[in-house]
Short mmCIF file of C-alpha atoms in Angstrom, two decimals:
data_model
loop_
_atom_site.label_atom_id
_atom_site.label_comp_id
_atom_site.label_asym_id
_atom_site.label_seq_id
_atom_site.Cartn_x
_atom_site.Cartn_y
_atom_site.Cartn_z
CA MET A 1 -85.03 -18.78 -84.26
CA ASP A 2 -87.86 -17.52 -86.42
CA ALA A 3 -86.86 -17.05 -90.02
CA GLY A 4 -84.33 -14.70 -88.87
CA HIS A 5 -86.53 -12.52 -86.49
CA ILE A 6 -86.20 -11.13 -83.23
CA THR A 7 -87.40 -9.37 -80.19
CA THR A 8 -86.60 -5.67 -79.97
CA LEU A 9 -85.76 -6.77 -76.94
CA GLN A 10 -82.97 -9.19 -77.99
CA ALA A 11 -82.20 -7.24 -80.45
CA GLU A 12 -81.48 -4.30 -77.43
CA GLU A 13 -79.36 -6.89 -75.46
CA ILE A 14 -77.96 -7.50 -78.52
CA MET A 15 -76.77 -3.89 -79.42
CA ASN A 16 -75.39 -3.36 -75.30
CA GLU A 17 -73.81 -6.30 -75.35
CA HIS A 18 -71.73 -5.34 -78.85
CA VAL A 19 -71.20 -1.75 -77.16
CA ARG A 20 -69.73 -2.93 -73.77
CA LEU A 21 -68.53 -6.32 -75.31
CA GLY A 22 -66.75 -5.28 -78.41
CA THR A 23 -68.11 -8.28 -80.40
CA PRO A 24 -69.72 -8.05 -83.29
CA THR A 25 -73.14 -7.93 -83.74
CA ARG A 26 -72.97 -11.17 -85.93
CA ASP A 27 -71.41 -13.27 -83.36
CA LEU A 28 -73.39 -12.24 -80.64
CA LEU A 29 -76.68 -13.12 -82.78
CA ILE A 30 -75.32 -16.87 -83.44
CA GLU A 31 -73.78 -17.64 -80.35
CA ARG A 32 -76.85 -16.70 -78.63
CA GLU A 33 -78.28 -19.29 -81.20
CA LEU A 34 -81.31 -15.92 -81.85
CA MET A 35 -80.05 -16.78 -85.82
CA ASP A 36 -77.70 -19.56 -87.83
CA GLU A 37 -74.98 -18.53 -90.23
CA PRO A 38 -77.44 -19.73 -92.83
CA GLY A 39 -80.29 -17.42 -92.11
CA LEU A 40 -78.01 -14.81 -91.28
CA LEU A 41 -76.17 -14.77 -94.54
CA GLN A 42 -79.51 -14.90 -96.28
CA VAL A 43 -80.45 -11.42 -93.90
CA ILE A 44 -77.30 -9.80 -94.66
CA ALA A 45 -77.43 -10.84 -98.80
CA ALA A 46 -80.96 -9.15 -98.36
CA GLN A 47 -79.82 -6.03 -96.99
CA LEU A 48 -77.43 -5.49 -99.52
CA GLY A 49 -79.56 -6.94 -102.58
CA THR A 50 -76.96 -9.63 -103.29
CA GLN A 51 -76.85 -12.90 -102.90
CA VAL A 52 -74.92 -15.66 -101.24
CA VAL A 53 -72.19 -17.15 -102.40
CA ASP A 54 -70.55 -20.32 -101.35
CA LEU A 55 -66.28 -20.00 -102.14
CA ALA A 56 -65.60 -23.76 -101.26
CA ASP A 57 -64.16 -25.53 -103.53
CA ARG A 58 -63.81 -22.23 -105.98
CA GLU A 59 -61.09 -22.18 -108.61
CA ILE A 60 -58.87 -19.11 -107.46
CA ASP A 61 -57.68 -16.59 -110.78
CA PRO A 62 -54.58 -15.75 -109.84
CA LEU A 63 -54.61 -12.43 -111.33
CA LEU A 64 -57.92 -11.96 -109.82
CA LEU A 65 -55.93 -11.95 -106.32
CA LYS A 66 -53.61 -9.62 -107.81
CA ALA A 67 -57.13 -7.15 -108.15
CA VAL A 68 -56.81 -7.03 -103.60
CA PRO A 69 -54.26 -6.27 -101.96
CA PRO A 70 -53.52 -8.82 -98.91
CA SER A 71 -53.88 -6.10 -96.08
CA LEU A 72 -57.07 -4.38 -97.85
CA ALA A 73 -58.75 -8.46 -97.90
CA ARG A 74 -57.56 -8.38 -94.29
CA MET A 75 -58.45 -5.35 -92.75
CA TYR A 76 -61.62 -5.89 -94.45
CA GLN A 77 -62.22 -9.78 -94.23
CA ILE A 78 -63.05 -9.19 -98.06
CA PHE A 79 -61.81 -11.76 -100.68
CA PRO A 80 -62.24 -11.15 -104.68
CA PHE A 81 -64.64 -13.42 -106.41
CA GLU A 82 -64.54 -11.56 -109.85
CA GLU A 83 -63.70 -9.26 -111.84
CA SER A 84 -64.73 -7.04 -115.09
CA ALA A 85 -63.51 -4.06 -116.92
CA LYS A 86 -66.41 -2.10 -115.03
CA MET A 87 -66.76 -4.06 -111.81
CA ILE A 88 -64.99 -6.33 -108.86
CA VAL A 89 -66.80 -8.64 -106.78
CA LEU A 90 -66.07 -9.00 -103.67
CA ALA A 91 -67.14 -11.97 -101.19
CA THR A 92 -67.74 -11.04 -97.27
CA TYR A 93 -69.09 -12.60 -94.21
CA ASP A 94 -70.60 -8.88 -92.75
CA LEU A 95 -72.43 -6.05 -93.84
CA LEU A 96 -70.18 -3.49 -94.84
CA LEU A 97 -71.14 -0.14 -93.75
CA SER A 98 -71.50 2.46 -97.21
CA GLU A 99 -68.64 4.26 -95.92
CA ILE A 100 -66.53 1.45 -96.32
CA VAL A 101 -68.12 0.04 -99.72
CA ASP A 102 -67.25 4.61 -100.92
CA GLU A 103 -63.49 3.81 -99.30
CA LEU A 104 -63.54 1.00 -101.53
CA THR A 105 -64.82 2.18 -105.01
CA PHE A 106 -62.40 5.41 -104.18
CA VAL A 107 -59.58 2.58 -103.95
CA PHE A 108 -60.31 -0.01 -106.51
CA GLY A 109 -61.59 3.07 -108.68
CA ILE A 110 -64.48 0.83 -110.35
CA GLN A 111 -67.35 -0.34 -109.07
CA ILE A 112 -67.85 -2.73 -105.86
CA VAL A 113 -70.69 -5.40 -105.92
CA LEU A 114 -70.68 -7.55 -102.79
CA VAL A 115 -71.41 -11.21 -102.25
CA VAL A 116 -72.10 -12.74 -98.93
CA ALA A 117 -70.64 -16.31 -97.75
CA SER A 118 -69.81 -17.87 -94.41
CA LYS A 119 -67.29 -16.70 -91.85
CA ASP A 120 -65.24 -19.31 -92.31
CA GLN A 121 -64.79 -19.75 -95.78
CA VAL A 122 -63.79 -16.03 -96.56
CA GLN A 123 -61.99 -16.33 -93.97
CA GLY A 124 -60.22 -19.15 -94.80
CA VAL A 125 -59.54 -18.17 -98.51
CA ILE A 126 -58.16 -14.76 -97.41
CA SER A 127 -55.74 -17.14 -94.80
CA GLN A 128 -54.75 -19.28 -97.56
CA HIS A 129 -54.04 -17.22 -100.38
CA TYR A 130 -53.20 -14.16 -98.62
CA PRO A 131 -51.23 -15.12 -95.83
CA GLN A 132 -49.90 -13.00 -92.90
CA GLY A 133 -46.85 -11.08 -93.55
CA ALA A 134 -47.32 -12.02 -97.16
CA ASP A 135 -47.85 -7.40 -97.52
CA SER A 136 -44.18 -7.22 -96.22
CA VAL A 137 -42.35 -10.49 -97.79
CA GLN A 138 -42.67 -8.51 -101.23
CA LYS A 139 -42.09 -5.77 -99.75
CA ILE A 140 -39.05 -7.35 -98.70
CA LEU A 141 -38.24 -8.13 -102.33
CA ASP A 142 -38.96 -5.51 -104.11
CA GLU A 143 -36.67 -3.38 -101.95
CA MET A 144 -33.89 -6.00 -102.39
CA ALA A 145 -34.92 -5.38 -106.54
CA GLU A 146 -34.76 -1.90 -106.34
CA ARG A 147 -30.91 -2.17 -104.89
CA LEU A 148 -29.93 -4.72 -106.84
CA ASP A 149 -30.69 -2.17 -109.06
CA GLU A 150 -28.76 0.76 -107.47
CA PHE A 151 -26.04 -1.67 -107.53
CA ASP A 152 -25.75 -2.79 -110.60
CA ASP A 153 -26.15 0.58 -112.37
CA ASP A 154 -23.03 1.64 -110.05
#
């Protein structure tokens, strides 16, 4: 592993395998030991013009969790890191396409800033704070509340 540099042939092999199997390139680079995760995170951070962060033992503000719907967190593998009136900082482990960042900017209506963290950390905090089915449970509770309101109105 030479500081994250791979040969053209290695890059072509990774891309071919990515296309053939659908395996994310980041996973192929790590599995083939062409890069380790810390090195890959540094490369991703450099591409995004951002920094690598550590999500371990980070206190999570419950209000910050509400800024990102569970379905978006799981779909894009993003986790709210910080928020202000003008921007939201999202942690991810992958290089997101500019179209996705544009889409997220539109959805949130404020500037999106990305930071990168390890895949295990991002997936861990998403699983911990946005459990599978959280969307459906909330929808069910909301529907039940609406029905109770309708019942009370009668």
